[in-house]
Amino acid sequence: MRIPVYNAKASVTREAPGRSIRSRMDATPFIQAELRKGEVLGAAAQAAGEYANARYKVQVENDLNEAMLGAQETLRTRRDELAKSPNYNRVLDGDDPLWNRETTQIKNELRKKVGKNVYALSQFDNRFGQLELQNRFALRNDIDRKIASVAAANRAQQLIDGENTIANSPNLADIDFTIAGVKLNGDRLVQLGLGKGENLSKQEYAMVLRGTQRALNNLVNSSDSSVLTVHEIHKALRDESTDAPEGEGVSPEGQKVYHLLRSLDEADQVKLLKSAAVANATSGSTPFAVISSLIFCHVSNGVANV
């Protein structure tokens, strides 16, 4: 029987221990898979960051819009209230206008709602400034209309008071002072742009005309001898005398009426005198007064046609 013989094939090597085993599994697929997982996680993180940023911007915009809506409503409401204020002269004018003070307070309060975003605060300041300017102009128009309305009412009352003074005051100095005051008020209204000089002058003349007519009617109704006074007044006006008539029966009231008539146009003088004479003739006066009045009417008609 033959005995097998084992021959070792090992040999001496110069390679260092720990040489890589070439038959080990390839790790590249695993590495690529992990990298793909990292890309997915990075994309998710980026998407989450973009969403958070977008959400922040939306919130900032919402806060800004909410503040602007509040500004619009508050400014409009306050504008309407100040337009009705009895202290309208202090609303937009003076050392410390009410509108400036209150709009500053409103702005500061609403600015807190915007937050601390620099861009949003800048946008709020710009938009609030535009809103404030729009409401300021609207309020200025409201105040100007109120000033014009009050000025017109004061002017109307001044004309009424002036007419009453002309008709009832026995003192010519008071009458002249009143007429001068009305004319001065008219000049101020023209300077303030609240009236036209021509229209105001017509108002002043109409005031004197009405007051003179009432004074003349008061004179005619005072006594039967008033017709003589009217005749003397007419004579003095016809002769263009600068002195008050001093004929028989001419009273201080008659002298006042004469001075008032001199300030009127000639056509209005004749018209008022004739009207007074006719009224005297038809008001139940004595026969003497009636006859005298009718004679005066006839004479004045002749003079008016000369």
Coordinates of C-alpha atoms in Angstrom, one line a residue:
M1 CA 0.0 0.0 0.0
R2 CA 1.3 3.3 -0.9
I3 CA 1.3 6.0 1.8
P4 CA 0.4 9.5 0.5
V5 CA 2.9 12.3 1.1
Y6 CA 1.8 15.9 1.9
N7 CA 4.0 18.6 0.4
A8 CA 3.5 22.1 2.0
K9 CA 3.2 24.9 -0.6
A10 CA 3.7 27.7 1.8
S11 CA 6.5 30.1 1.1
V12 CA 8.2 32.9 2.8
T13 CA 6.7 36.3 2.1
R14 CA 7.9 39.8 2.5
E15 CA 4.4 41.4 2.8
A16 CA 3.5 43.1 6.0
P17 CA 0.7 41.6 8.0
G18 CA -2.8 43.2 7.8
R19 CA -2.9 43.2 4.0
S20 CA -6.5 43.9 2.7
I21 CA -8.5 40.9 1.9
R22 CA -9.4 41.2 -1.8
S23 CA -12.3 39.0 -1.4
R24 CA -14.1 41.5 1.0
M25 CA -17.6 42.8 0.0
D26 CA -17.7 46.2 -2.0
A27 CA -19.1 49.0 0.3
T28 CA -19.8 51.5 -2.6
P29 CA -23.5 50.8 -2.8
F30 CA -24.0 51.2 0.9
I31 CA -22.1 54.5 0.8
Q32 CA -24.2 55.8 -2.1
A33 CA -27.4 54.8 -0.3
E34 CA -26.4 56.7 2.8
L35 CA -25.5 59.8 0.7
R36 CA -28.9 59.6 -0.9
K37 CA -30.4 59.5 2.5
G38 CA -28.4 62.6 3.5
E39 CA -29.6 64.4 0.4
V40 CA -33.2 63.6 1.3
L41 CA -32.7 64.9 4.8
G42 CA -31.0 68.0 3.5
A43 CA -33.8 68.7 1.1
A44 CA -36.3 68.2 3.9
A45 CA -34.4 70.5 6.2
Q46 CA -34.1 73.1 3.5
A47 CA -37.8 72.9 2.7
A48 CA -38.6 73.2 6.4
G49 CA -36.4 76.3 6.6
E50 CA -38.0 77.9 3.6
Y51 CA -41.5 77.2 5.0
A52 CA -40.5 78.7 8.3
N53 CA -39.1 81.8 6.5
A54 CA -42.2 82.1 4.4
R55 CA -44.4 81.7 7.4
Y56 CA -42.5 84.5 9.2
K57 CA -42.9 86.8 6.2
V58 CA -46.6 86.1 6.1
Q59 CA -46.9 86.8 9.8
V60 CA -44.9 90.1 9.4
E61 CA -47.1 91.1 6.5
N62 CA -50.3 90.3 8.5
D63 CA -49.1 92.4 11.4
L64 CA -48.3 95.2 9.0
N65 CA -51.7 95.0 7.3
E66 CA -53.5 94.8 10.6
A67 CA -51.7 97.9 11.8
M68 CA -52.5 99.8 8.6
L69 CA -56.2 98.9 8.8
G70 CA -56.2 100.2 12.4
A71 CA -54.4 103.4 11.3
Q72 CA -56.9 104.0 8.5
E73 CA -59.9 103.5 10.7
T74 CA -58.5 105.5 13.6
L75 CA -57.4 108.4 11.5
R76 CA -60.7 108.6 9.7
T77 CA -62.7 108.4 12.9
R78 CA -60.6 111.1 14.6
R79 CA -60.7 113.3 11.6
D80 CA -64.5 113.3 11.6
E81 CA -64.6 114.0 15.4
L82 CA -62.1 116.9 15.1
A83 CA -64.0 118.4 12.1
K84 CA -67.0 118.9 14.5
S85 CA -64.9 120.2 17.4
P86 CA -65.8 123.6 18.8
N87 CA -62.1 124.3 19.1
Y88 CA -61.6 124.0 15.3
N89 CA -59.1 126.8 15.3
R90 CA -56.7 124.6 17.3
V91 CA -57.1 121.5 15.3
L92 CA -54.6 122.2 12.6
D93 CA -53.3 125.6 13.6
G94 CA -51.5 127.1 16.5
D95 CA -48.4 126.2 18.5
D96 CA -49.6 122.7 19.3
P97 CA -52.2 121.5 16.8
L98 CA -54.5 118.8 18.1
W99 CA -54.2 116.7 14.9
N100 CA -50.4 116.6 15.1
R101 CA -50.4 115.5 18.8
E102 CA -53.0 112.8 18.4
T103 CA -51.6 111.3 15.1
T104 CA -48.2 111.0 16.8
Q105 CA -49.8 109.0 19.6
I106 CA -51.8 106.9 17.2
K107 CA -48.7 106.1 15.2
N108 CA -46.6 105.1 18.3
E109 CA -49.3 102.8 19.5
L110 CA -49.9 101.0 16.2
R111 CA -46.2 100.8 15.6
K112 CA -45.9 98.4 18.5
K113 CA -48.1 95.9 16.7
V114 CA -45.8 95.7 13.7
G115 CA -43.0 94.2 15.7
K116 CA -39.3 94.7 15.3
N117 CA -38.8 93.8 11.7
V118 CA -36.9 96.8 10.2
Y119 CA -38.5 96.4 6.7
A120 CA -42.0 96.2 8.2
L121 CA -41.4 99.2 10.4
S122 CA -40.1 101.2 7.4
Q123 CA -43.2 100.2 5.3
F124 CA -45.5 101.2 8.2
D125 CA -43.9 104.6 8.6
N126 CA -44.2 105.3 4.8
R127 CA -47.8 104.1 4.5
F128 CA -48.9 105.8 7.8
G129 CA -47.4 109.1 6.5
Q130 CA -49.5 108.8 3.3
L131 CA -52.6 108.1 5.2
E132 CA -52.0 110.9 7.7
L133 CA -51.4 113.3 4.8
Q134 CA -54.7 112.3 3.0
N135 CA -56.7 112.7 6.2
R136 CA -55.0 116.0 7.0
F137 CA -56.0 117.5 3.6
A138 CA -59.6 116.2 4.1
L139 CA -59.7 117.7 7.6
R140 CA -58.3 121.0 6.3
N141 CA -61.2 121.1 3.8
D142 CA -63.7 120.4 6.6
I143 CA -62.2 123.1 8.8
D144 CA -62.1 125.6 6.0
R145 CA -65.8 125.0 5.2
K146 CA -66.7 125.4 8.9
I147 CA -64.6 128.6 9.2
A148 CA -66.4 129.9 6.1
S149 CA -69.8 128.9 7.5
V150 CA -69.1 130.5 10.9
A151 CA -67.8 133.7 9.1
A152 CA -70.9 133.8 7.0
A153 CA -73.1 133.4 10.1
N154 CA -71.2 136.1 11.9
R155 CA -71.4 138.4 8.9
A156 CA -75.1 137.9 8.6
Q157 CA -75.6 138.7 12.3
Q158 CA -73.3 141.7 12.1
L159 CA -75.4 143.1 9.2
I160 CA -78.6 142.5 11.2
D161 CA -77.2 144.3 14.2
G162 CA -75.9 147.1 12.0
E163 CA -79.3 147.6 10.4
N164 CA -81.0 147.7 13.8
T165 CA -78.5 150.3 15.0
I166 CA -79.0 152.4 12.0
A167 CA -82.8 152.2 12.3
N168 CA -83.1 152.7 16.1
S169 CA -80.1 154.5 17.4
P170 CA -80.5 158.3 17.8
N171 CA -76.7 158.8 18.0
L172 CA -75.0 159.4 14.6
A173 CA -71.6 158.6 16.1
D174 CA -72.8 155.1 17.1
I175 CA -74.2 154.6 13.6
D176 CA -71.0 155.7 11.8
F177 CA -69.0 153.5 14.1
T178 CA -71.2 150.5 13.4
I179 CA -71.0 151.1 9.6
A180 CA -67.2 151.4 9.8
G181 CA -67.0 148.2 11.8
V182 CA -69.0 146.3 9.2
K183 CA -66.8 147.6 6.4
L184 CA -63.6 146.7 8.3
N185 CA -65.0 143.2 8.8
G186 CA -65.6 143.0 5.1
D187 CA -62.0 144.0 4.4
R188 CA -60.7 141.2 6.7
L189 CA -62.9 138.6 5.0
V190 CA -61.4 139.7 1.6
Q191 CA -57.9 139.3 3.0
L192 CA -58.7 135.9 4.3
G193 CA -60.2 134.8 1.0
L194 CA -63.6 134.3 2.5
G195 CA -65.4 136.8 0.3
K196 CA -65.3 139.1 -2.7
G197 CA -65.0 142.8 -2.1
E198 CA -67.7 143.6 -4.6
N199 CA -70.2 141.3 -3.0
L200 CA -69.4 142.5 0.5
S201 CA -69.8 146.1 -0.5
K202 CA -73.2 145.3 -1.9
Q203 CA -74.1 143.8 1.5
E204 CA -72.9 146.8 3.4
Y205 CA -74.9 149.2 1.1
A206 CA -78.0 147.0 1.4
M207 CA -77.7 147.2 5.2
V208 CA -77.5 151.0 5.2
L209 CA -80.5 151.1 2.7
R210 CA -82.7 148.9 4.9
G211 CA -81.7 150.6 8.1
T212 CA -82.4 154.1 6.5
Q213 CA -85.8 152.9 5.3
R214 CA -86.7 151.7 8.7
A215 CA -85.4 155.0 10.3
L216 CA -87.5 157.0 7.8
N217 CA -90.6 154.9 8.5
N218 CA -90.1 155.4 12.2
L219 CA -89.8 159.2 11.6
V220 CA -93.0 159.3 9.5
N221 CA -95.0 157.3 12.0
S222 CA -93.8 159.4 14.9
S223 CA -96.1 162.4 14.5
D224 CA -98.2 164.4 12.0
S225 CA -95.4 167.0 11.7
S226 CA -93.1 164.4 10.4
V227 CA -94.2 165.2 6.9
L228 CA -92.7 168.6 7.2
T229 CA -89.5 167.0 8.3
V230 CA -89.5 164.7 5.2
H231 CA -90.2 167.8 3.0
E232 CA -87.3 169.6 4.5
I233 CA -85.1 166.6 4.1
H234 CA -86.1 166.3 0.4
K235 CA -85.4 170.0 -0.1
A236 CA -82.0 169.7 1.4
L237 CA -81.1 166.7 -0.7
R238 CA -82.4 168.4 -3.8
D239 CA -80.3 171.5 -3.1
E240 CA -77.3 169.1 -2.4
S241 CA -76.9 170.9 0.9
T242 CA -74.1 169.5 3.2
D243 CA -75.9 170.9 6.3
A244 CA -78.7 169.1 8.1
P245 CA -82.2 170.7 7.5
E246 CA -83.2 173.0 10.2
G247 CA -86.7 173.9 9.2
E248 CA -89.8 174.0 11.4
G249 CA -90.5 170.6 12.9
V250 CA -87.2 169.0 11.9
S251 CA -86.3 166.8 14.8
P252 CA -82.9 165.1 15.6
E253 CA -84.3 161.9 14.2
G254 CA -85.0 163.8 11.0
Q255 CA -81.4 165.1 10.9
K256 CA -80.2 161.5 11.4
V257 CA -82.3 160.3 8.5
Y258 CA -81.0 163.1 6.3
H259 CA -77.4 162.1 6.9
L260 CA -78.3 158.5 6.2
L261 CA -80.0 159.4 2.9
R262 CA -77.0 161.3 1.8
S263 CA -75.0 158.1 1.8
L264 CA -77.4 156.5 -0.7
D265 CA -77.7 156.8 -4.4
E266 CA -80.1 159.5 -5.7
A267 CA -82.5 156.9 -7.1
D268 CA -82.7 155.2 -3.7
Q269 CA -83.2 158.5 -2.0
V270 CA -86.2 159.4 -4.1
K271 CA -87.6 155.9 -3.8
L272 CA -87.5 155.9 0.0
L273 CA -88.9 159.4 0.3
K274 CA -91.8 158.7 -2.0
S275 CA -92.5 155.4 -0.2
A276 CA -92.6 157.2 3.2
A277 CA -94.9 159.9 1.9
V278 CA -97.3 157.4 0.4
A279 CA -97.3 155.4 3.7
N280 CA -98.0 158.5 5.6
A281 CA -100.9 159.4 3.4
T282 CA -102.5 156.0 3.7
S283 CA -101.9 155.2 7.4
G284 CA -104.9 156.9 8.9
S285 CA -103.1 160.2 9.5
T286 CA -104.9 163.6 9.9
P287 CA -106.2 165.3 6.8
F288 CA -103.4 167.8 7.0
A289 CA -100.8 165.1 7.0
V290 CA -102.5 163.3 4.1
I291 CA -102.7 166.4 2.0
S292 CA -99.2 167.4 2.8
S293 CA -98.0 163.9 1.9
L294 CA -99.8 163.9 -1.4
I295 CA -98.3 167.3 -2.3
F296 CA -94.9 166.0 -1.4
C297 CA -95.4 163.0 -3.7
H298 CA -96.4 165.2 -6.5
V299 CA -93.4 167.5 -6.0
S300 CA -90.9 164.6 -5.6
N301 CA -92.2 163.1 -8.9
G302 CA -91.5 166.4 -10.6
V303 CA -88.0 166.6 -9.1
A304 CA -87.3 163.0 -10.0
N305 CA -88.2 163.7 -13.6
V306 CA -86.1 166.8 -13.9

